[in-house]
Amino acid sequence: MLKDFENILEKFYDYIIVIHRDDLIEIMSNYDPLLYYPVLIDLLDLLMSTEIQDFLTNALTYINLLDQSLNHCQKVLIEENPHLKLTLKEKIKARLVSLPEADGVFIKYPSCCDVNKLISFNGTVTKTCSPRLLESIQNFKCDKCSFIFGVDIDYTYRELFMKPSRCPNKDCQSDKFKLVNSEKNLKLNSKDYQEIKVQEKLDMYSAGSVPRSVVVILENDLVDCCKPGDDVTINAVVVRRWSRLVNDMRCDLDLILHANYLKVNNEDQIQINITKEKEKMFSEFWKKYEKRPLTARNIILSSYCPQLYGMYIVKLAVCLVLAGGVSRNDSSGTRVRGESHLLLVGDPGTGKSQFLKYANKIVPKSILTTGIGSSSAGLTASASREGGIWHLEAGALVLADGGICCVDEFNCMKEQEKMSMLEAMEQQSISVAKVSDLTSFPPLFSSGLGTGQQAELVTY
């Protein structure tokens, strides 16, 4: 086994020296040794070069070997280039991108079959906690024999550290020891730590089902790189997490993701699968009605929510909201929104809710809620405190960022809840102030639909 690890380390070393030599020299040229330095490694190219077969199923072991190889490569490059002012960077990490398209890699939601595997997961961030400092190693000193030993962080336990029951010294076996972390060790062994909750993408689950969420652990340079409402792609290792063992109590077991790489996809356009047949159909349709565009428009409107006959003016208004406009930034940097909002007002039974349900059905990223029982925190965002740590949780408007938010029975909302939506609809941003926690979400690119005498609001 040791020889196998040595061979793998040698393969990783050869690959990094050839492919990432310039990246390492640039990192070592930086003057600050306490910053986090990620090295993006193309996993598909790495596997083809090293011919490792079981990387995806033993990802944690190989990622640790990659980190060791990066440190070894730094030392070698420093010796080879004495004329350059290169310094060794301890906080350098390998970040894996471009995962191979193998079975069980790109998944909708992790299951027990994915434990200890490297997977890629797409979702929406719904909750973030405040970043905190975490010790990767805690040192203990035995009161009886004065033996000092370290306990590494263990993500399989909810408390992260499990205090040992006995002294590891065979001649002692005492159960009394104390924590002896010095300031020097604290600076070397500490890391930034954050937990977020990611929900599966809105277009992945069917209507009526409850969307599933998973806790994701972020460390070092990944901390504080996303906010609630962001669409993210996470390359992570699936880990079991056990709760504390208590007599006569059932032990809870959860699946969490230990992230290795995270990418925010807010700027990416929604990917729609457009085949050549659809492109041909589109071009032929508009070629046929080239001289009669209004007729073509009426045909498109009649196909929207076809269960409701007529109502072309209402359908035209809804389709214009779904299509959206073009935002612009003036010379002073002020952003003028291009998205419009729509309020549907009418008697009961005139099909207002059907328009909202159909809009929610055809738009990939959409939220459908009702004004009855909706709170301002549920519509915008909320800040709560759990276990002494502040958590920021996204509401309906934040989760619909880049899509559409439909609010049924808008007239049943309290005046306070309506006012909480004003900033999101006008400025397309949401600010949260809770005790000492002040947060502002960047511009939201969403609109709204709503109905009333019964009234419903739709935001896109």
Coordinates of C-alpha atoms in Angstrom, one line a residue:
M1 CA 0.0 0.0 0.0
L2 CA 2.8 2.4 0.8
K3 CA 4.5 1.7 -2.5
D4 CA 1.2 2.4 -4.3
F5 CA 1.0 5.8 -2.6
E6 CA 4.6 6.6 -3.5
N7 CA 3.9 5.7 -7.1
I8 CA 0.7 7.9 -7.1
L9 CA 2.6 10.8 -5.5
E10 CA 5.2 10.5 -8.2
K11 CA 2.6 10.6 -11.0
F12 CA 0.9 13.6 -9.4
Y13 CA 4.2 15.3 -9.0
D14 CA 5.1 14.8 -12.7
Y15 CA 1.7 16.0 -13.8
I16 CA 1.7 19.2 -11.6
I17 CA 5.3 20.1 -12.6
V18 CA 4.4 19.9 -16.3
I19 CA 0.9 21.4 -16.3
H20 CA 0.8 23.8 -13.3
R21 CA 4.4 24.9 -13.1
D22 CA 3.6 28.5 -14.0
D23 CA 0.6 28.6 -11.7
L24 CA 2.8 27.5 -8.7
I25 CA 5.5 30.1 -9.5
E26 CA 2.9 32.8 -9.6
I27 CA 1.4 31.7 -6.3
M28 CA 4.8 31.5 -4.6
S29 CA 5.7 35.0 -5.9
N30 CA 2.9 36.4 -3.8
Y31 CA 4.1 38.0 -0.6
D32 CA 1.3 37.0 1.8
P33 CA 1.9 33.4 3.1
L34 CA -1.4 33.3 5.1
L35 CA -3.8 33.6 2.1
Y36 CA -5.6 30.7 0.6
Y37 CA -4.3 29.7 -2.8
P38 CA -6.5 27.3 -4.9
V39 CA -5.0 25.4 -7.9
L40 CA -7.7 24.4 -10.4
I41 CA -6.9 20.9 -11.7
D42 CA -8.7 19.4 -14.7
L43 CA -9.7 16.0 -13.3
L44 CA -10.5 14.5 -16.6
D45 CA -7.0 15.4 -17.9
L46 CA -5.4 14.2 -14.7
L47 CA -7.1 10.8 -14.9
M48 CA -6.1 10.3 -18.5
S49 CA -2.5 11.2 -17.7
T50 CA -2.1 9.1 -14.5
E51 CA -4.5 6.3 -15.5
I52 CA -6.0 6.0 -12.0
Q53 CA -9.1 4.0 -12.0
D54 CA -10.6 4.4 -8.5
F55 CA -10.2 8.2 -8.0
L56 CA -14.0 8.9 -7.8
T57 CA -14.6 6.3 -5.2
N58 CA -11.6 7.2 -3.0
A59 CA -11.6 10.9 -3.6
L60 CA -10.6 12.1 -0.1
T61 CA -7.4 10.0 -0.1
Y62 CA -6.4 11.2 -3.6
I63 CA -7.2 14.8 -2.8
N64 CA -4.9 14.7 0.2
L65 CA -2.2 13.2 -2.0
L66 CA -2.7 16.0 -4.5
D67 CA -2.2 18.6 -1.7
Q68 CA 0.9 16.8 -0.6
S69 CA 2.2 16.8 -4.2
L70 CA 1.5 20.6 -4.5
N71 CA 3.6 21.2 -1.3
H72 CA 6.4 19.0 -2.6
C73 CA 6.4 20.7 -6.0
Q74 CA 6.7 24.1 -4.3
K75 CA 9.9 23.0 -2.5
V76 CA 11.4 21.6 -5.7
L77 CA 10.6 24.8 -7.7
I78 CA 12.2 27.0 -4.9
E79 CA 15.4 24.9 -5.2
E80 CA 15.4 25.2 -9.0
N81 CA 14.8 28.9 -9.0
P82 CA 17.0 30.5 -6.3
H83 CA 17.1 33.8 -8.2
L84 CA 13.4 34.2 -7.8
K85 CA 11.9 35.5 -4.6
L86 CA 9.6 32.4 -4.0
T87 CA 8.1 31.6 -0.6
L88 CA 6.5 28.3 0.4
K89 CA 2.7 28.6 0.8
E90 CA 1.2 26.3 3.3
K91 CA -2.4 27.0 2.6
I92 CA -2.5 25.8 -1.0
K93 CA -5.3 23.4 -2.1
A94 CA -6.2 21.4 -5.2
R95 CA -9.6 22.2 -6.6
L96 CA -11.0 19.7 -9.1
V97 CA -12.9 20.9 -12.1
S98 CA -14.2 19.2 -15.3
L99 CA -15.3 15.9 -13.7
P100 CA -15.7 13.0 -16.1
E101 CA -19.2 12.1 -17.3
A102 CA -19.2 8.7 -15.6
D103 CA -22.2 7.0 -14.0
G104 CA -23.1 8.5 -10.7
V105 CA -21.0 11.6 -11.0
F106 CA -23.6 14.2 -12.1
I107 CA -26.6 13.6 -9.8
K108 CA -29.8 15.3 -8.9
Y109 CA -29.5 14.6 -5.2
P110 CA -27.0 12.5 -3.2
S111 CA -28.1 9.1 -1.8
C112 CA -26.5 6.5 0.5
C113 CA -25.0 4.8 -2.5
D114 CA -22.8 7.9 -3.1
V115 CA -21.0 7.9 0.3
N116 CA -17.3 8.6 -0.1
K117 CA -17.7 9.3 -3.8
L118 CA -16.8 12.5 -5.7
I119 CA -20.0 13.9 -7.3
S120 CA -21.2 17.1 -9.0
F121 CA -24.4 18.6 -7.7
N122 CA -26.4 21.6 -9.0
G123 CA -28.8 23.5 -6.8
T124 CA -29.9 26.8 -5.2
V125 CA -28.5 28.1 -2.0
T126 CA -31.3 28.6 0.5
K127 CA -29.5 29.2 3.7
T128 CA -26.0 30.3 4.8
C129 CA -24.5 30.6 8.3
S130 CA -21.8 33.1 9.4
P131 CA -18.2 32.1 8.6
R132 CA -16.2 31.0 11.7
L133 CA -12.7 30.0 12.6
L134 CA -12.1 26.3 13.1
E135 CA -9.1 24.4 14.4
S136 CA -8.2 21.4 12.2
I137 CA -6.2 19.8 15.1
Q138 CA -6.8 20.0 18.8
N139 CA -3.9 19.0 21.1
F140 CA -4.5 17.3 24.5
K141 CA -2.2 16.7 27.4
C142 CA -2.7 13.8 29.8
D143 CA -2.8 14.8 33.5
K144 CA -1.2 11.6 34.6
C145 CA 1.7 11.0 32.1
S146 CA 1.9 14.4 30.5
F147 CA 1.7 12.8 27.1
I148 CA 0.6 15.3 24.4
F149 CA -1.4 14.0 21.4
G150 CA -3.5 15.6 18.7
V151 CA -7.1 14.9 17.5
D152 CA -7.9 15.7 13.9
I153 CA -11.2 17.2 12.9
D154 CA -13.8 14.6 11.9
Y155 CA -16.7 15.7 9.6
T156 CA -18.5 12.4 10.3
Y157 CA -19.6 13.8 13.7
R158 CA -21.9 16.8 14.1
E159 CA -19.6 18.2 16.9
L160 CA -16.6 17.9 14.5
F161 CA -14.3 16.9 17.4
M162 CA -14.7 13.8 19.5
K163 CA -12.8 13.9 22.8
P164 CA -10.9 10.7 23.2
S165 CA -12.0 8.4 26.1
R166 CA -8.5 7.1 27.0
C167 CA -4.9 8.4 26.7
P168 CA -3.3 6.8 23.7
N169 CA -0.1 6.1 25.7
K170 CA -0.2 2.3 26.3
D171 CA 1.5 2.6 29.7
C172 CA -1.1 5.1 31.0
Q173 CA -4.7 4.7 29.7
S174 CA -5.9 7.6 31.9
D175 CA -9.2 9.3 31.1
K176 CA -8.2 12.8 32.4
F177 CA -6.5 15.3 30.0
K178 CA -6.8 18.9 29.1
L179 CA -6.7 21.1 26.0
V180 CA -3.2 22.7 25.3
N181 CA -3.5 24.5 22.0
S182 CA -0.9 27.3 21.9
E183 CA -1.2 30.5 19.8
K184 CA 1.5 29.3 17.4
N185 CA -0.4 26.1 16.7
L186 CA -3.7 27.9 16.5
K187 CA -2.3 30.1 13.7
L188 CA -1.0 27.2 11.7
N189 CA -3.9 24.8 12.2
S190 CA -6.9 27.1 12.0
K191 CA -9.1 27.4 8.9
D192 CA -12.2 29.3 7.8
Y193 CA -15.3 27.2 8.0
Q194 CA -18.9 27.7 6.8
E195 CA -22.0 25.6 6.4
I196 CA -24.6 26.3 3.7
K197 CA -27.8 24.6 2.7
V198 CA -28.4 23.9 -1.0
Q199 CA -31.8 22.9 -2.4
E200 CA -32.2 20.9 -5.6
K201 CA -33.0 23.0 -8.6
L202 CA -36.5 24.2 -9.0
D203 CA -36.9 22.5 -12.4
M204 CA -35.8 19.2 -11.1
Y205 CA -38.8 18.2 -8.9
S206 CA -42.4 17.8 -9.9
A207 CA -45.3 19.9 -8.7
G208 CA -46.6 18.8 -5.3
S209 CA -43.3 17.3 -4.1
V210 CA -41.2 18.8 -1.4
P211 CA -37.8 20.0 -2.6
R212 CA -34.9 18.3 -0.9
S213 CA -32.0 20.1 0.7
V214 CA -28.5 19.1 1.7
V215 CA -25.9 20.7 4.0
V216 CA -22.6 21.6 2.3
I217 CA -19.3 22.3 4.2
L218 CA -17.1 25.1 2.8
E219 CA -13.5 25.6 3.8
N220 CA -10.7 28.0 3.2
D221 CA -11.1 29.9 -0.1
L222 CA -14.6 28.6 -0.7
V223 CA -16.0 30.3 2.4
D224 CA -18.4 33.2 1.8
C225 CA -18.2 32.8 -2.0
C226 CA -22.0 32.5 -2.4
K227 CA -25.2 33.9 -0.9
P228 CA -28.8 32.7 -0.6
G229 CA -30.6 32.6 -3.9
D230 CA -27.4 31.8 -5.9
D231 CA -27.5 28.9 -8.4
V232 CA -24.3 26.9 -7.7
T233 CA -22.4 23.9 -9.1
I234 CA -20.6 21.9 -6.4
N235 CA -18.0 19.2 -6.8
A236 CA -17.9 17.5 -3.4
V237 CA -17.4 14.3 -1.5
V238 CA -20.5 12.7 0.1
V239 CA -20.0 12.1 3.8
R240 CA -22.1 10.6 6.6
R241 CA -22.7 12.8 9.6
W242 CA -23.6 11.2 13.0
S243 CA -25.2 13.0 15.9
R244 CA -24.1 12.7 19.5
L245 CA -24.6 9.2 21.1
V246 CA -27.1 9.4 24.0
N247 CA -28.4 6.5 26.0
D248 CA -31.9 5.3 25.1
M249 CA -32.0 7.8 22.2
R250 CA -31.9 7.0 18.5
C251 CA -28.8 8.3 16.7
D252 CA -29.6 10.5 13.7
L253 CA -27.6 10.1 10.5
D254 CA -27.5 12.6 7.7
L255 CA -25.7 12.9 4.4
I256 CA -23.7 16.0 3.8
L257 CA -21.3 17.3 1.1
H258 CA -17.7 18.2 1.8
A259 CA -17.1 20.7 -1.0
N260 CA -13.9 20.7 -3.0
Y261 CA -15.0 23.2 -5.7
L262 CA -17.9 25.6 -6.0
K263 CA -19.0 27.7 -9.0
V264 CA -21.8 30.4 -9.0
N265 CA -23.9 30.2 -12.1
N266 CA -26.0 33.3 -11.8
E267 CA -24.4 34.9 -14.8
D268 CA -25.0 31.9 -17.0
Q269 CA -28.1 31.9 -19.2
I270 CA -30.7 29.2 -18.6
Q271 CA -29.7 26.3 -20.8
I272 CA -32.6 25.3 -23.1
N273 CA -32.2 22.3 -25.3
I274 CA -33.0 23.6 -28.8
T275 CA -32.7 20.9 -31.4
K276 CA -32.2 21.5 -35.1
E277 CA -35.8 20.4 -35.8
K278 CA -37.1 23.2 -33.4
E279 CA -34.8 25.7 -35.1
K280 CA -36.2 24.7 -38.5
M281 CA -39.8 24.8 -37.2
F282 CA -39.2 28.3 -35.8
S283 CA -37.6 29.7 -39.0
E284 CA -40.3 28.2 -41.2
F285 CA -43.1 29.5 -38.9
W286 CA -41.9 33.2 -39.1
K287 CA -41.1 32.8 -42.8
K288 CA -44.7 31.7 -43.4
Y289 CA -46.1 34.8 -41.6
E290 CA -43.4 37.2 -42.6
K291 CA -45.9 39.7 -44.0
R292 CA -48.5 38.9 -41.3
P293 CA -46.6 39.2 -38.0
L294 CA -49.7 40.0 -35.9
T295 CA -51.3 36.7 -37.1
A296 CA -48.3 34.8 -36.0
R297 CA -48.5 36.6 -32.6
N298 CA -52.1 35.6 -32.2
I299 CA -51.2 32.0 -32.9
I300 CA -48.6 32.1 -30.2
L301 CA -51.0 33.7 -27.7
S302 CA -53.6 31.1 -28.4
S303 CA -51.1 28.4 -27.5
Y304 CA -50.4 30.0 -24.1
C305 CA -52.7 28.5 -21.5
P306 CA -55.0 26.9 -24.2
Q307 CA -57.5 25.7 -21.6
L308 CA -58.7 29.4 -21.4
Y309 CA -60.4 30.5 -24.6
G310 CA -59.8 34.0 -25.9
M311 CA -58.5 36.6 -23.4
Y312 CA -55.8 37.7 -25.9
I313 CA -55.1 41.0 -24.1
V314 CA -54.5 39.2 -20.8
K315 CA -52.3 36.5 -22.5
L316 CA -50.4 39.2 -24.4
A317 CA -49.6 41.0 -21.1
V318 CA -48.5 37.8 -19.4
C319 CA -46.3 36.8 -22.3
L320 CA -44.7 40.2 -22.4
V321 CA -43.8 39.9 -18.7
L322 CA -42.4 36.4 -19.3
A323 CA -40.3 37.6 -22.2
G324 CA -38.9 40.5 -20.1
G325 CA -37.1 43.6 -21.2
V326 CA -33.5 44.9 -21.5
S327 CA -31.9 46.5 -18.5
R328 CA -29.3 49.2 -19.0
N329 CA -26.6 51.0 -16.9
D330 CA -26.2 54.8 -17.4
S331 CA -22.9 56.7 -17.3
S332 CA -23.2 57.3 -13.5
G333 CA -23.4 53.5 -12.9
T334 CA -27.2 53.5 -12.0
R335 CA -29.0 50.4 -13.2
V336 CA -32.4 50.8 -14.8
R337 CA -34.4 47.6 -14.6
G338 CA -35.8 46.1 -17.8
E339 CA -38.2 43.6 -16.1
S340 CA -41.9 44.5 -15.7
H341 CA -44.4 43.4 -13.1
L342 CA -48.1 42.5 -13.7
L343 CA -51.2 42.7 -11.5
L344 CA -54.2 40.7 -12.6
V345 CA -57.5 41.9 -11.2
G346 CA -60.8 40.3 -11.8
D347 CA -63.9 38.5 -10.5
P348 CA -63.6 35.0 -9.0
G349 CA -63.5 32.2 -11.5
T350 CA -62.1 34.2 -14.4
G351 CA -58.9 32.1 -14.7
K352 CA -56.4 34.3 -12.9
S353 CA -54.8 31.5 -11.0
Q354 CA -54.6 29.4 -14.2
F355 CA -52.4 32.0 -15.8
L356 CA -50.1 31.9 -12.8
K357 CA -49.9 28.1 -12.8
Y358 CA -49.2 28.0 -16.5
A359 CA -46.4 30.6 -16.2
N360 CA -45.0 28.6 -13.3
K361 CA -45.1 25.5 -15.4
I362 CA -43.3 26.8 -18.5
V363 CA -40.5 28.9 -16.9
P364 CA -37.6 26.8 -15.7
K365 CA -36.9 28.8 -12.6
S366 CA -40.2 29.9 -11.0
I367 CA -41.9 30.1 -7.6
L368 CA -45.6 29.9 -7.0
T369 CA -46.9 31.0 -3.6
T370 CA -50.1 32.4 -2.1
G371 CA -50.7 35.7 -0.3
I372 CA -52.7 34.0 2.4
G373 CA -50.4 33.2 5.3
S374 CA -47.3 34.5 3.6
S375 CA -45.0 36.6 5.8
S376 CA -42.5 39.3 4.8
A377 CA -39.6 37.0 5.9
G378 CA -41.0 34.1 3.7
L379 CA -41.3 36.4 0.7
T380 CA -37.9 38.2 1.0
A381 CA -35.3 36.9 3.5
S382 CA -34.9 36.1 7.1
A383 CA -32.0 36.1 9.6
S384 CA -32.2 33.7 12.5
R385 CA -29.8 32.5 15.2
E386 CA -29.2 28.8 15.9
G387 CA -26.6 27.6 18.4
G388 CA -25.1 31.0 18.7
I389 CA -24.5 31.3 14.9
W390 CA -26.4 33.6 12.6
H391 CA -28.1 32.0 9.6
L392 CA -29.4 33.9 6.6
E393 CA -32.3 32.1 4.8
A394 CA -33.7 33.1 1.4
G395 CA -37.4 33.7 0.7
A396 CA -39.5 33.2 -2.4
L397 CA -38.3 36.4 -4.2
V398 CA -34.7 35.5 -3.6
L399 CA -35.1 31.9 -4.7
A400 CA -36.8 33.2 -7.9
D401 CA -33.8 35.4 -8.8
G402 CA -33.5 35.2 -12.6
G403 CA -36.9 33.6 -13.0
I404 CA -40.5 34.4 -12.1
C405 CA -42.3 34.7 -8.7
C406 CA -46.1 34.2 -8.8
V407 CA -48.2 35.4 -5.8
D408 CA -51.8 34.2 -5.8
E409 CA -54.5 36.0 -3.7
F410 CA -52.4 39.1 -3.5
N411 CA -55.3 41.1 -2.0
C412 CA -55.3 38.9 1.0
M413 CA -51.8 39.9 2.1
K414 CA -51.4 42.3 5.0
E415 CA -50.2 45.8 4.2
Q416 CA -46.9 45.1 6.0
E417 CA -46.2 42.1 3.8
K418 CA -47.0 44.1 0.6
M419 CA -44.6 46.9 1.7
S420 CA -41.8 44.4 2.2
M421 CA -42.0 43.5 -1.5
L422 CA -41.6 47.1 -2.6
E423 CA -37.8 47.2 -2.5
A424 CA -37.5 44.0 -4.5
M425 CA -39.9 45.2 -7.2
E426 CA -38.6 48.7 -7.4
Q427 CA -34.8 48.4 -6.8
Q428 CA -34.6 44.6 -7.4
S429 CA -32.6 44.2 -4.2
I430 CA -33.4 43.0 -0.7
S431 CA -31.9 44.4 2.5
V432 CA -32.1 42.5 5.8
A433 CA -31.4 44.2 9.2
K434 CA -31.5 41.9 12.2
V435 CA -29.9 43.2 15.5
S436 CA -26.2 43.6 14.5
D437 CA -26.6 41.7 11.2
L438 CA -27.0 44.0 8.2
T439 CA -27.1 42.3 4.8
S440 CA -28.1 43.5 1.3
F441 CA -28.7 41.1 -1.6
P442 CA -27.4 42.3 -4.9
P443 CA -29.8 43.1 -7.7
L444 CA -32.4 40.5 -8.3
F445 CA -33.3 39.9 -11.9
S446 CA -36.9 38.7 -11.4
S447 CA -40.4 40.0 -12.1
G448 CA -43.8 39.5 -10.5
L449 CA -47.3 38.4 -11.4
G450 CA -50.2 38.8 -9.0
T451 CA -54.0 38.6 -8.9
G452 CA -56.8 40.4 -7.1
Q453 CA -60.3 41.4 -6.5
Q454 CA -58.9 38.7 -5.9
A455 CA -55.5 39.9 -7.0
E456 CA -52.4 38.0 -8.0
L457 CA -48.9 39.4 -8.5
V458 CA -46.4 37.9 -10.8
T459 CA -42.8 39.0 -10.7
Y460 CA -40.2 38.1 -13.3

